[in-house]
mmCIF file of C-alpha atoms in Angstrom:
data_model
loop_
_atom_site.group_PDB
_atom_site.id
_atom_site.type_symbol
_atom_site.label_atom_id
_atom_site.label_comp_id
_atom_site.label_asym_id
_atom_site.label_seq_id
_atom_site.Cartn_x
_atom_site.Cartn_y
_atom_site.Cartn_z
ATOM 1 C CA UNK A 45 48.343 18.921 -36.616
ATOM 2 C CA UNK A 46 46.105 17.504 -33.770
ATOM 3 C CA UNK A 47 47.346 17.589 -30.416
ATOM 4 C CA UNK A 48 47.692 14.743 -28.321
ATOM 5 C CA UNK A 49 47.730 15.491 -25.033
ATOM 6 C CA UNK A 50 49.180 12.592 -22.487
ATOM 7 C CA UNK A 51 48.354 13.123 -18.927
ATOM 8 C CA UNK A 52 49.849 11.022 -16.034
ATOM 9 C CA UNK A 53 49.888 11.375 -12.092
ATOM 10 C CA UNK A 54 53.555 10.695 -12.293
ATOM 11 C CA UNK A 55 54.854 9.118 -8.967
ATOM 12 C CA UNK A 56 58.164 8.962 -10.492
ATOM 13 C CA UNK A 57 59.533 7.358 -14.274
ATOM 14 C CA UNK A 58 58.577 3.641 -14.066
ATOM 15 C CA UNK A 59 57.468 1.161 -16.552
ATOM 16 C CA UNK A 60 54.327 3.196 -17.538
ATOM 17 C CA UNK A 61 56.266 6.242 -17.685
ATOM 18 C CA UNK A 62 58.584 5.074 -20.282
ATOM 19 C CA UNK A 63 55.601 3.394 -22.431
ATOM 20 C CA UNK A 64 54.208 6.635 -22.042
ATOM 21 C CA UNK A 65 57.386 8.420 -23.148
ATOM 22 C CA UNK A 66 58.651 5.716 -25.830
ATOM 23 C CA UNK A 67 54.962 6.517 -28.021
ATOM 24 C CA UNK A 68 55.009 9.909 -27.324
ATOM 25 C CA UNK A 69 58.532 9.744 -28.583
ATOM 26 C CA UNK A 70 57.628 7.663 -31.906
ATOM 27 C CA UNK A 71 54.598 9.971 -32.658
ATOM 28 C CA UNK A 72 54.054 10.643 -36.438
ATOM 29 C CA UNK A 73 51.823 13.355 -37.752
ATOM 30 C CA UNK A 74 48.983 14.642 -38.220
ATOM 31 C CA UNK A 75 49.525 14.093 -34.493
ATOM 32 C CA UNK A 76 51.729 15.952 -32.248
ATOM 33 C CA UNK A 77 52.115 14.639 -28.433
ATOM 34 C CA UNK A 78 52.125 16.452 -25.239
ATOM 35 C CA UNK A 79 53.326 15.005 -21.958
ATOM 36 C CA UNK A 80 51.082 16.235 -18.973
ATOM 37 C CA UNK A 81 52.382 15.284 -15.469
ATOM 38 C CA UNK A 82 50.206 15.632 -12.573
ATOM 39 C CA UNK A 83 52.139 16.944 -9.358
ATOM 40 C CA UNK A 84 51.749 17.239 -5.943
ATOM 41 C CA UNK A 85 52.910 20.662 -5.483
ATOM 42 C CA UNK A 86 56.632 20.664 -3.857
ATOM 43 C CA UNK A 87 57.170 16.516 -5.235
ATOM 44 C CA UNK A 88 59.930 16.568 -8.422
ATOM 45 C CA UNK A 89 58.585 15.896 -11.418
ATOM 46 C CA UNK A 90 60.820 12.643 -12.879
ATOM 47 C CA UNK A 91 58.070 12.600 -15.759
ATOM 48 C CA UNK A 92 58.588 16.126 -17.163
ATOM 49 C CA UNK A 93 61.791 16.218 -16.864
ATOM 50 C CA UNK A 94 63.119 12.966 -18.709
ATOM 51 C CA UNK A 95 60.114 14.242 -21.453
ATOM 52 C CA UNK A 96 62.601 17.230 -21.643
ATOM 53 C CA UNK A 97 66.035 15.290 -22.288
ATOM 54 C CA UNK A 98 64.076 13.533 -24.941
ATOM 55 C CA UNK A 99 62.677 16.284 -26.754
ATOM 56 C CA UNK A 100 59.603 15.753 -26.320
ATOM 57 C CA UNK A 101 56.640 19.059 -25.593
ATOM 58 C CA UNK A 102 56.094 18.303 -21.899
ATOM 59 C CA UNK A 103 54.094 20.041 -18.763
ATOM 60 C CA UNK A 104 53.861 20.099 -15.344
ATOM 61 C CA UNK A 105 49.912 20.681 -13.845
ATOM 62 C CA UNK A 106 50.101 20.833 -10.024
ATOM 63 C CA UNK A 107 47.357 18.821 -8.837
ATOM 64 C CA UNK A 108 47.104 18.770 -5.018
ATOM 65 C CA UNK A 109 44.853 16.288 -3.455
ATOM 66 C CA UNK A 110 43.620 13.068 -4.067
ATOM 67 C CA UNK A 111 41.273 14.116 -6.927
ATOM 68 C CA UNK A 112 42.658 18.210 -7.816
ATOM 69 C CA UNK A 113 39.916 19.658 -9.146
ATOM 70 C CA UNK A 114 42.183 22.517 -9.718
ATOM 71 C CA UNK A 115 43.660 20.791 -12.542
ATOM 72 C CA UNK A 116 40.881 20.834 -15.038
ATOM 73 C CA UNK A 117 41.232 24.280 -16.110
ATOM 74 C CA UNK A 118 45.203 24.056 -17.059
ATOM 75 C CA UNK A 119 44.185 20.989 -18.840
ATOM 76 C CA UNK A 120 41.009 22.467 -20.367
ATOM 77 C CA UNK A 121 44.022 25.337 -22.176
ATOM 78 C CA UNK A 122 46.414 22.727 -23.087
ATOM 79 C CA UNK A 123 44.042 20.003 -24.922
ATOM 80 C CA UNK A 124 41.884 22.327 -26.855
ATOM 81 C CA UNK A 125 41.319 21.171 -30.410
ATOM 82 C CA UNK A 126 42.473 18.010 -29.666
ATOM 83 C CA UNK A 127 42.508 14.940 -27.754
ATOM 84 C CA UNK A 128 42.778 13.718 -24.158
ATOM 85 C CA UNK A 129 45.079 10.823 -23.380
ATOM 86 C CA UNK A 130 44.487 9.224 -20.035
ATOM 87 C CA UNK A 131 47.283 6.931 -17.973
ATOM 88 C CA UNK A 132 45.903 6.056 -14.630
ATOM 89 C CA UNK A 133 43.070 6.465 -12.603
ATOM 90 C CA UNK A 134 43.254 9.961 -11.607
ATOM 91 C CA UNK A 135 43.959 11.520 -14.680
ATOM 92 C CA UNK A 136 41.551 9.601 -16.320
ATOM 93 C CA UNK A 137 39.207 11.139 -13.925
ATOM 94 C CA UNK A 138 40.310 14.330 -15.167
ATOM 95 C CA UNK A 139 40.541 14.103 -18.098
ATOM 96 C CA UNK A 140 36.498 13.138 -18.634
ATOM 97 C CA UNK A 141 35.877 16.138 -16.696
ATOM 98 C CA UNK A 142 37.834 18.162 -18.851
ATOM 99 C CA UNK A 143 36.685 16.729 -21.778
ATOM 100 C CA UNK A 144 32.825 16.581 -20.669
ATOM 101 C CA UNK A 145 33.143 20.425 -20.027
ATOM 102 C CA UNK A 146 34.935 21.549 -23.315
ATOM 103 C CA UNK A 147 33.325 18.512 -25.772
ATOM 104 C CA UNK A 148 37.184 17.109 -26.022
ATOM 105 C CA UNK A 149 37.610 13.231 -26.685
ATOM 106 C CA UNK A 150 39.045 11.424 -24.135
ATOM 107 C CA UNK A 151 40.563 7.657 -24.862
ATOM 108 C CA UNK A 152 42.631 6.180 -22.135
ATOM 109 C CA UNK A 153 45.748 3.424 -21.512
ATOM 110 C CA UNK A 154 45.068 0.740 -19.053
ATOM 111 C CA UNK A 155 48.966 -0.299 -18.441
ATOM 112 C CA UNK A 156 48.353 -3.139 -16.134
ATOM 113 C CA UNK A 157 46.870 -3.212 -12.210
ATOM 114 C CA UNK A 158 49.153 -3.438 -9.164
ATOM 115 C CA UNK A 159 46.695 -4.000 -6.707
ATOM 116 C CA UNK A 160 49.418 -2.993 -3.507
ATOM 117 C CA UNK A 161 47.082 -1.239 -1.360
ATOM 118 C CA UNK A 162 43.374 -1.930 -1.298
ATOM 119 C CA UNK A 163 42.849 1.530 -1.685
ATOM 120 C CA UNK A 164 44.262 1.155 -4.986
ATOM 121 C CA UNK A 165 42.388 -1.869 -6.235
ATOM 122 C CA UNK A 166 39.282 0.398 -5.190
ATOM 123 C CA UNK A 167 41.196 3.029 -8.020
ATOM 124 C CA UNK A 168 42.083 0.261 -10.319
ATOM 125 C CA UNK A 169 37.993 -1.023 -10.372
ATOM 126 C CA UNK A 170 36.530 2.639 -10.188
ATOM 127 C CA UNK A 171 38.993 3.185 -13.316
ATOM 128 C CA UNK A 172 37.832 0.277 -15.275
ATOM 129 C CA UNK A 173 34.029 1.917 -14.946
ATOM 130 C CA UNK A 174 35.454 5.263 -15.846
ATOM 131 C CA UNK A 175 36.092 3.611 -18.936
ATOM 132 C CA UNK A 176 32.944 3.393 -19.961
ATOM 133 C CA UNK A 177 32.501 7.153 -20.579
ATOM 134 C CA UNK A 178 35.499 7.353 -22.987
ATOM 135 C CA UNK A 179 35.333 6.827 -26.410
ATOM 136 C CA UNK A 180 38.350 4.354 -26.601
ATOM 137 C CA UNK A 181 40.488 2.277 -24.743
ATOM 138 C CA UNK A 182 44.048 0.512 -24.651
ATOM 139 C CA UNK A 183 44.821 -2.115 -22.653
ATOM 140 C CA UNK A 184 48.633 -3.547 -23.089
ATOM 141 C CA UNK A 185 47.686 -7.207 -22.138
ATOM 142 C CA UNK A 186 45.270 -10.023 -23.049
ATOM 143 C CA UNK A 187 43.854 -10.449 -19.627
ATOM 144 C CA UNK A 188 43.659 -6.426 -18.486
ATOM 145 C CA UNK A 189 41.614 -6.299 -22.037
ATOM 146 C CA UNK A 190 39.146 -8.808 -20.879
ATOM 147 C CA UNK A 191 38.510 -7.163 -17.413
ATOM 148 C CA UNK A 192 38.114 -3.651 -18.793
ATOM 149 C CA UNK A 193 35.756 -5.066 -21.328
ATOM 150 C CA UNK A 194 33.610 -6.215 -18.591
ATOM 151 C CA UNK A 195 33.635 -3.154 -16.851
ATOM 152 C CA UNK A 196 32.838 -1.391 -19.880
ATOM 153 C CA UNK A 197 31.035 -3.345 -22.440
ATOM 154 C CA UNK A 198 30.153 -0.827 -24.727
ATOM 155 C CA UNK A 199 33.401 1.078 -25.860
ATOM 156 C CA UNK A 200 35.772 -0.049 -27.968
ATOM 157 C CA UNK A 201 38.732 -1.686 -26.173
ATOM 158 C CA UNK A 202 41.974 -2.327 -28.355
ATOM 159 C CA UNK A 203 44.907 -4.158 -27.430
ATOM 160 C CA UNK A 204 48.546 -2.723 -27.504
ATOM 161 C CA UNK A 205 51.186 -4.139 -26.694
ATOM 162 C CA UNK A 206 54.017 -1.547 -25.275
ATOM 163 C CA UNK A 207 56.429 -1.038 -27.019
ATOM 164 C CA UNK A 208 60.236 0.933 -27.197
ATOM 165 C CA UNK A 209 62.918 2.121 -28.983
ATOM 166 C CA UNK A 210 65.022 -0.804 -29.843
ATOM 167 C CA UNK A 211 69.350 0.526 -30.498
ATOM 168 C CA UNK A 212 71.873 -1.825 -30.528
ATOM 169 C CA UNK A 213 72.973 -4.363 -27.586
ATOM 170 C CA UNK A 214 76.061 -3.191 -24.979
ATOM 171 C CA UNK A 215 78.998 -4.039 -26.463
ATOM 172 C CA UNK A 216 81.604 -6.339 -24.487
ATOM 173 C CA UNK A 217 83.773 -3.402 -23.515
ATOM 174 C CA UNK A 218 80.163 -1.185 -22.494
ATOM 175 C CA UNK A 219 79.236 -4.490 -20.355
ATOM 176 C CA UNK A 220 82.655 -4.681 -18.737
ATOM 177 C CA UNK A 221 82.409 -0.997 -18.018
ATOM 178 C CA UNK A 222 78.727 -0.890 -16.237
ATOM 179 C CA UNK A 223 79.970 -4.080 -14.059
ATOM 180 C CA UNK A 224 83.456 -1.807 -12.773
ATOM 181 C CA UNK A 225 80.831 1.527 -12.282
ATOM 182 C CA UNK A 226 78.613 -0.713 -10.048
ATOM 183 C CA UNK A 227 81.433 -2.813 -8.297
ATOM 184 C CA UNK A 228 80.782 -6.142 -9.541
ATOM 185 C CA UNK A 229 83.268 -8.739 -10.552
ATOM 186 C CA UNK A 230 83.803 -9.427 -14.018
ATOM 187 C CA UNK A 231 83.101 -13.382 -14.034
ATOM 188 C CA UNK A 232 80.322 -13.638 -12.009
ATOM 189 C CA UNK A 233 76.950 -14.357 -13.071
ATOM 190 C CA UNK A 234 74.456 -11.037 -11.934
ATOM 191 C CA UNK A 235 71.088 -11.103 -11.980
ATOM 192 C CA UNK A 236 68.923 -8.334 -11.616
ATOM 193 C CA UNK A 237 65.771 -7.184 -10.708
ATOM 194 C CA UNK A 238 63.836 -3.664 -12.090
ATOM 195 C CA UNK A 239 61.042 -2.648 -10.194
ATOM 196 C CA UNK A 240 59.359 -1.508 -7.289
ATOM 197 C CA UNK A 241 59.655 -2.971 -3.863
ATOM 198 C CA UNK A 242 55.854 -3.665 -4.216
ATOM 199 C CA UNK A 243 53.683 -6.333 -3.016
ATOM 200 C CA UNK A 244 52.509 -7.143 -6.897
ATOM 201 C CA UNK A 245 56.606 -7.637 -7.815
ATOM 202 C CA UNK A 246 57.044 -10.165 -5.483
ATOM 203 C CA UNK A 247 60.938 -8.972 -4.504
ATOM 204 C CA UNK A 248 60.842 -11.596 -1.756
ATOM 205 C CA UNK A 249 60.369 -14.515 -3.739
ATOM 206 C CA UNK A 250 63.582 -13.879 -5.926
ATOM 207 C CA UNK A 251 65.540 -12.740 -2.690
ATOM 208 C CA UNK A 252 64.486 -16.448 -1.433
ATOM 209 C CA UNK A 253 65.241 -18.059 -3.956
ATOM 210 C CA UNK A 254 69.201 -16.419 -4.062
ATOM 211 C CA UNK A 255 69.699 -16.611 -0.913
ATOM 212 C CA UNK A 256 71.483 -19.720 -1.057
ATOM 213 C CA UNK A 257 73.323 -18.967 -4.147
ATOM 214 C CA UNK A 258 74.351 -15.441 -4.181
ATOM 215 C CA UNK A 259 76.912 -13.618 -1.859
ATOM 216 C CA UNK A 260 75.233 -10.801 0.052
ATOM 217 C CA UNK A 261 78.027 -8.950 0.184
ATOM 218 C CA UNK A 262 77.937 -8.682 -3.911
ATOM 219 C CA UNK A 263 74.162 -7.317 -3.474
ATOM 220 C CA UNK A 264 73.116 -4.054 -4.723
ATOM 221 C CA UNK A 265 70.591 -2.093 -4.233
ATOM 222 C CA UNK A 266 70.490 0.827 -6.368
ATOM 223 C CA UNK A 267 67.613 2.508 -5.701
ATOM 224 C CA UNK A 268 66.051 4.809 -8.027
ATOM 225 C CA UNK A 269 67.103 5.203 -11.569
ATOM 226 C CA UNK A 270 65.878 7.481 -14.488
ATOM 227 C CA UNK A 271 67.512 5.113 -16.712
ATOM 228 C CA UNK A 272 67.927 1.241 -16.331
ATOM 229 C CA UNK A 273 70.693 0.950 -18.997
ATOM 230 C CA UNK A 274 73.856 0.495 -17.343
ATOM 231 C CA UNK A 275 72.127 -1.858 -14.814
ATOM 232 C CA UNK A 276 71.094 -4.165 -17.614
ATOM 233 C CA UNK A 277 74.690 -3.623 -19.369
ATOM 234 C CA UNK A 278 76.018 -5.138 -16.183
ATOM 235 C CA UNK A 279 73.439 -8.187 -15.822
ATOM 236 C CA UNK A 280 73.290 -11.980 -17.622
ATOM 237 C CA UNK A 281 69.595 -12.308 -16.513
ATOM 238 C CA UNK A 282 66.513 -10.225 -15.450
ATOM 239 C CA UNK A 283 64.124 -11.871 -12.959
ATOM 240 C CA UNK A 284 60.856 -10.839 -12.628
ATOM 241 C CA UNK A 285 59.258 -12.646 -10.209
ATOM 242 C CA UNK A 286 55.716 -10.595 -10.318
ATOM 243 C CA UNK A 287 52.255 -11.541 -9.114
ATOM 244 C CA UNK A 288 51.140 -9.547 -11.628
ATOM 245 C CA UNK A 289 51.572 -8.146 -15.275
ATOM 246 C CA UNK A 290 50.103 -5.867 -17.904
ATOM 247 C CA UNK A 291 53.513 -5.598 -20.501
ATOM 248 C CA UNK A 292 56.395 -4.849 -18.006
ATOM 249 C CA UNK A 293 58.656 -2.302 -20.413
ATOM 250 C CA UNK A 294 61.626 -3.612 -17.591
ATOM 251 C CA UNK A 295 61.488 -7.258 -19.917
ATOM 252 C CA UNK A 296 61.207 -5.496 -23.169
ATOM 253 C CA UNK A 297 64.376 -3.798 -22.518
ATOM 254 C CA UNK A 298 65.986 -6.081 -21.547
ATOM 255 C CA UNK A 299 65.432 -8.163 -24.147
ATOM 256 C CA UNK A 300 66.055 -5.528 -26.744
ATOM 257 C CA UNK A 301 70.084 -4.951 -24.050
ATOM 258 C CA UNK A 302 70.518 -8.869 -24.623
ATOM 259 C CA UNK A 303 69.717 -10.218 -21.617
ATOM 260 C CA UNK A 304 67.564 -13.106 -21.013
ATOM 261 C CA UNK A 305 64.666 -13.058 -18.891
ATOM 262 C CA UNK A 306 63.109 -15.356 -16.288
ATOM 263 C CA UNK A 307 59.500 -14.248 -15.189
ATOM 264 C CA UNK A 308 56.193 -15.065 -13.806
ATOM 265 C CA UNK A 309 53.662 -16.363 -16.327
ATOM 266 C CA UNK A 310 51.354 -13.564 -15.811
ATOM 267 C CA UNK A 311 49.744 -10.807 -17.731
ATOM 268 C CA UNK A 312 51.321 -11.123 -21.536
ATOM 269 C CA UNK A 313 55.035 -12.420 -20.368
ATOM 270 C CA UNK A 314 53.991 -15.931 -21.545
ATOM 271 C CA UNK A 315 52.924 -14.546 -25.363
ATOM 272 C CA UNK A 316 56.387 -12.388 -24.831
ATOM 273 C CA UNK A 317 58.435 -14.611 -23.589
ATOM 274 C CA UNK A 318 56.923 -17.842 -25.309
ATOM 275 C CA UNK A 319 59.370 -20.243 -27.920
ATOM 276 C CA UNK A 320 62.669 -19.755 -26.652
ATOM 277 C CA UNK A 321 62.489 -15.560 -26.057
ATOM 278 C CA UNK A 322 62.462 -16.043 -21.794
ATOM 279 C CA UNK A 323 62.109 -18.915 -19.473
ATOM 280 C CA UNK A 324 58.544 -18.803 -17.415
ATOM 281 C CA UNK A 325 57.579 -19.519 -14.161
ATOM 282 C CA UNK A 326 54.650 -20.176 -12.091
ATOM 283 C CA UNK A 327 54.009 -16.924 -9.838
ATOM 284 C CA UNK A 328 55.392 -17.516 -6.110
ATOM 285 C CA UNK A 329 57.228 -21.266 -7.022
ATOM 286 C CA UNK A 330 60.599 -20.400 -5.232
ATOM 287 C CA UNK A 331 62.031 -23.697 -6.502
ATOM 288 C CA UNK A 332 61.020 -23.008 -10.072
ATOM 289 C CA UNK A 333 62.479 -19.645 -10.372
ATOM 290 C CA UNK A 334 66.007 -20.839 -8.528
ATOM 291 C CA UNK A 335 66.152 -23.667 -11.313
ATOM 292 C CA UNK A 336 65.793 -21.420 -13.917
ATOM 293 C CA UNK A 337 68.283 -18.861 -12.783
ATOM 294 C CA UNK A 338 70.568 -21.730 -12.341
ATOM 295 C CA UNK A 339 69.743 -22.668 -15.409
ATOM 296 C CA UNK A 340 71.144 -20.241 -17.002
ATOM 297 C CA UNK A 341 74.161 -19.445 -14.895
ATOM 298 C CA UNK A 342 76.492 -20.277 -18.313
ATOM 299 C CA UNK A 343 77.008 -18.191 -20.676
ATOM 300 C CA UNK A 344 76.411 -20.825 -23.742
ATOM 301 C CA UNK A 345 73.303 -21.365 -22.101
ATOM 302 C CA UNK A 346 72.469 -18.046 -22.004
ATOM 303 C CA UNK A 347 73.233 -17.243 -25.536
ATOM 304 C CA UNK A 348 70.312 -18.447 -27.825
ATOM 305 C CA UNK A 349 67.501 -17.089 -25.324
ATOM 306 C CA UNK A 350 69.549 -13.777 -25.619
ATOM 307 C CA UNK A 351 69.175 -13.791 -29.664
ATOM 308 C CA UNK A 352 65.505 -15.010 -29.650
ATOM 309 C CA UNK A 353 64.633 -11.963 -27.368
ATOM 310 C CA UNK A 354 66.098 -9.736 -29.225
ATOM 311 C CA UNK A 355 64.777 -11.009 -32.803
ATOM 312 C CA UNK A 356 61.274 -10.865 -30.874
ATOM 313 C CA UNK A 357 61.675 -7.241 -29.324
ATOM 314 C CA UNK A 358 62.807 -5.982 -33.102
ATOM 315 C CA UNK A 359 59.909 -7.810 -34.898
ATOM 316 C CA UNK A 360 57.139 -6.978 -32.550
ATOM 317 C CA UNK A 361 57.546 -4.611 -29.918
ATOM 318 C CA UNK A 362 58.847 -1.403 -31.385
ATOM 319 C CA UNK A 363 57.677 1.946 -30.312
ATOM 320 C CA UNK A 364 56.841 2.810 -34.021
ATOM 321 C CA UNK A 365 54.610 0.187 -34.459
ATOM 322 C CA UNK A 366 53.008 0.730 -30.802
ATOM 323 C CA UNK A 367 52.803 4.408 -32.320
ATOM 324 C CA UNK A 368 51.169 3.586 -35.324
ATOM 325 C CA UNK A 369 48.725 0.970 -33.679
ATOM 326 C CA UNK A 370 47.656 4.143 -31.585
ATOM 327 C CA UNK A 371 47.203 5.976 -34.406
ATOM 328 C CA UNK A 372 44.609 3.449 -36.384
ATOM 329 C CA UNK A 373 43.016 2.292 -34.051
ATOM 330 C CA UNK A 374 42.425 4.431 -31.897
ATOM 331 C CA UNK A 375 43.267 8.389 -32.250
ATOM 332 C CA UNK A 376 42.122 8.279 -36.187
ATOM 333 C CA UNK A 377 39.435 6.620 -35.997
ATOM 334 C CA UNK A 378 38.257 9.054 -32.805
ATOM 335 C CA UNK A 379 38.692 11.947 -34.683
ATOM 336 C CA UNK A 380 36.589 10.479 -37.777
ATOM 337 C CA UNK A 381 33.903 9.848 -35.635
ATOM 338 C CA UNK A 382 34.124 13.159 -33.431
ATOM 339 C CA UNK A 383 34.612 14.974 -37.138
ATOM 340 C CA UNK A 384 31.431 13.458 -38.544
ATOM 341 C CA UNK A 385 29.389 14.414 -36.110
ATOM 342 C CA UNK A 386 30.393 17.610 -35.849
ATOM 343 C CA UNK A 387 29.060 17.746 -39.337
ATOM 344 C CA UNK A 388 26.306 15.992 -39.506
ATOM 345 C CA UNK A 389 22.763 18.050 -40.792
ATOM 346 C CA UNK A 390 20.343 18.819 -38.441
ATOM 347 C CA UNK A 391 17.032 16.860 -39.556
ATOM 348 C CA UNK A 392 13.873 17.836 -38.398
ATOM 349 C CA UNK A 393 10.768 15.493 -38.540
ATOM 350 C CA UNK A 394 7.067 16.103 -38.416
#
């Protein structure tokens, strides 16, 4: 078995944590996964632990600092004889060191920039030039591919969708149940939003275009939540008003739970959500995105988006086919290439 070894600066167990988790989860041999989580020393780690409830070979590397040099070594013991998986800037930075020292491939997932803070943009563009000293690269939309591809025109960059572990929709008694745990009436249409407060997810521009609409009284804000189930159990509609997209794993869940979506035509929502699987928006349009929502504010209108998502999560965007995708085209063929050289003759000319 080869090991794969995942590594993440986990800030806590968001959408890229659970793509991480959901093909780390769906693995198949000859590979074996191992979850890395970079720590601040003191900070919980959200990553290692939910790796733990699902089974999955998991560890916790303080790294203290911006950059932790201190982490190389620890990472150095745990991806020996195998490969380095990269997740974000830092550990990408890691990683190559790691990997430059011991001669250990290193491929990396770009899952989509946020762009926040400007000193993460700086990260996000250093990041796509680190790419150009791996030997692979995922990106999980169209666009992302493109810009990484520019920053690195030389390596191999592959696009992969995220994907998860589709199980059956809530059932009507398992939807009535997560609207009495959360305090919200049974008849009323809910709509929710999954995400960071972030500049990128554009929270304001949904909370503008409610505020006419919904009671504030009936708001919640939940904070947050290792797992996002009961919150879309209890919802008709996700929004997703975001500036910005790679392949939010917040839509593909809650397509897979049932529950239509209504999101900014950025990143790959419009190839997910396209022919009747979501409504899309233009990013910002307050008026657009209230329509839409109001839109759908019946349940028979709500009903055949609900069944096209989920016949579109099931036939594309399962975590075994994300698996195997990372499997052929990228950690195989890797490994073939590392392999061959490796044992390639020596050839001396005269």
């Amino acid at each position: 078995m080869t090991r794969v070894v995942h590594v993440r600066s986990a800030q806590g167990l968001y959408g890229a944590e659970r793509s991480l988790l959901a093909l780390a989860a769906a693995t198949e041999p000859p590979f074996e996964p191992l979850v890395v989580s970079l720590v601040r020393p003191g900070r919980e780690d959200a990553l290692t632990a939910a790796a733990g409830r699902m089974g999955i070979a998991a560890a916790r590397v303080d790294a203290p600092g911006r950059l932790s040099p201190s982490a190389v070594r620890p990472l150095l013991r745990l991806a020996r004889g195998g490969l380095l998986h990269a997740h974000d800037y830092k550990s990408l930075v890691l990683a190559l060191v790691a990997g430059a020292l011991a001669r250990i491939p290193v491929v990396a997932t770009f899952h989509g920039d946020t762009g926040h803070l400007a000193r993460v943009v700086v990260y996000e563009r250093l990041a796509r030039r680190a790419a150009r000293f791996t030997v692979a690269v995922a990106a999980t939309s169209g666009p992302l591919a493109d810009a990484i591809r520019a920053a690195a025109p030389r390596i191999p960059v592959h696009l992969i969708p995220n994907g998860i572990a589709v199980r059956p929709p809530p059932t009507c008694s398992e939807r009535d149940a997560a609207r009495e745990l959360l305090g919200l009436p049974a008849g009323a249409p809910v709509v929710a939003f999954v995400g960071r407060l972030s500049k990128e997810k554009a929270p304001e521009v949904l909370r503008r275009a409610l505020e006419a609409e919904a009671d504030p009284m009936q708001a919640r804000f939940l904070g947050f939540l290792p797992d996002v189930g009961p919150v879309l159990a209890a919802a008709d509609m996700l929004a997703l008003p975001s500036r910005t997209e790679g392949l939010p794993m917040a839509v593909l869940e809650a397509m897979a739970a049932g529950v239509p979506v209504v999101a900014s035509a950025v990143g790959s929502l419009p190839e997910v959500l396209g022919e009747g699987a979501g409504v899309l928006v233009p990013p910002g349009d307050i008026g657009a995105l209230r329509d839409a929502l109001e839109s759908l504010s019946r349940a028979e209108a709500r009903a055949p988006l609900a069944s096209a998502a989920l016949r579109r999560v099931e036939s594309r965007y399962g975590a075994v086919a994300m698996a195997r995708s990372y499997r052929d085209r990228l950690y195989q063929p890797v490994l073939d290439s590392t392999r061959g050289r490796a044992r390639s003759p020596l050839v001396q000319t005269r």
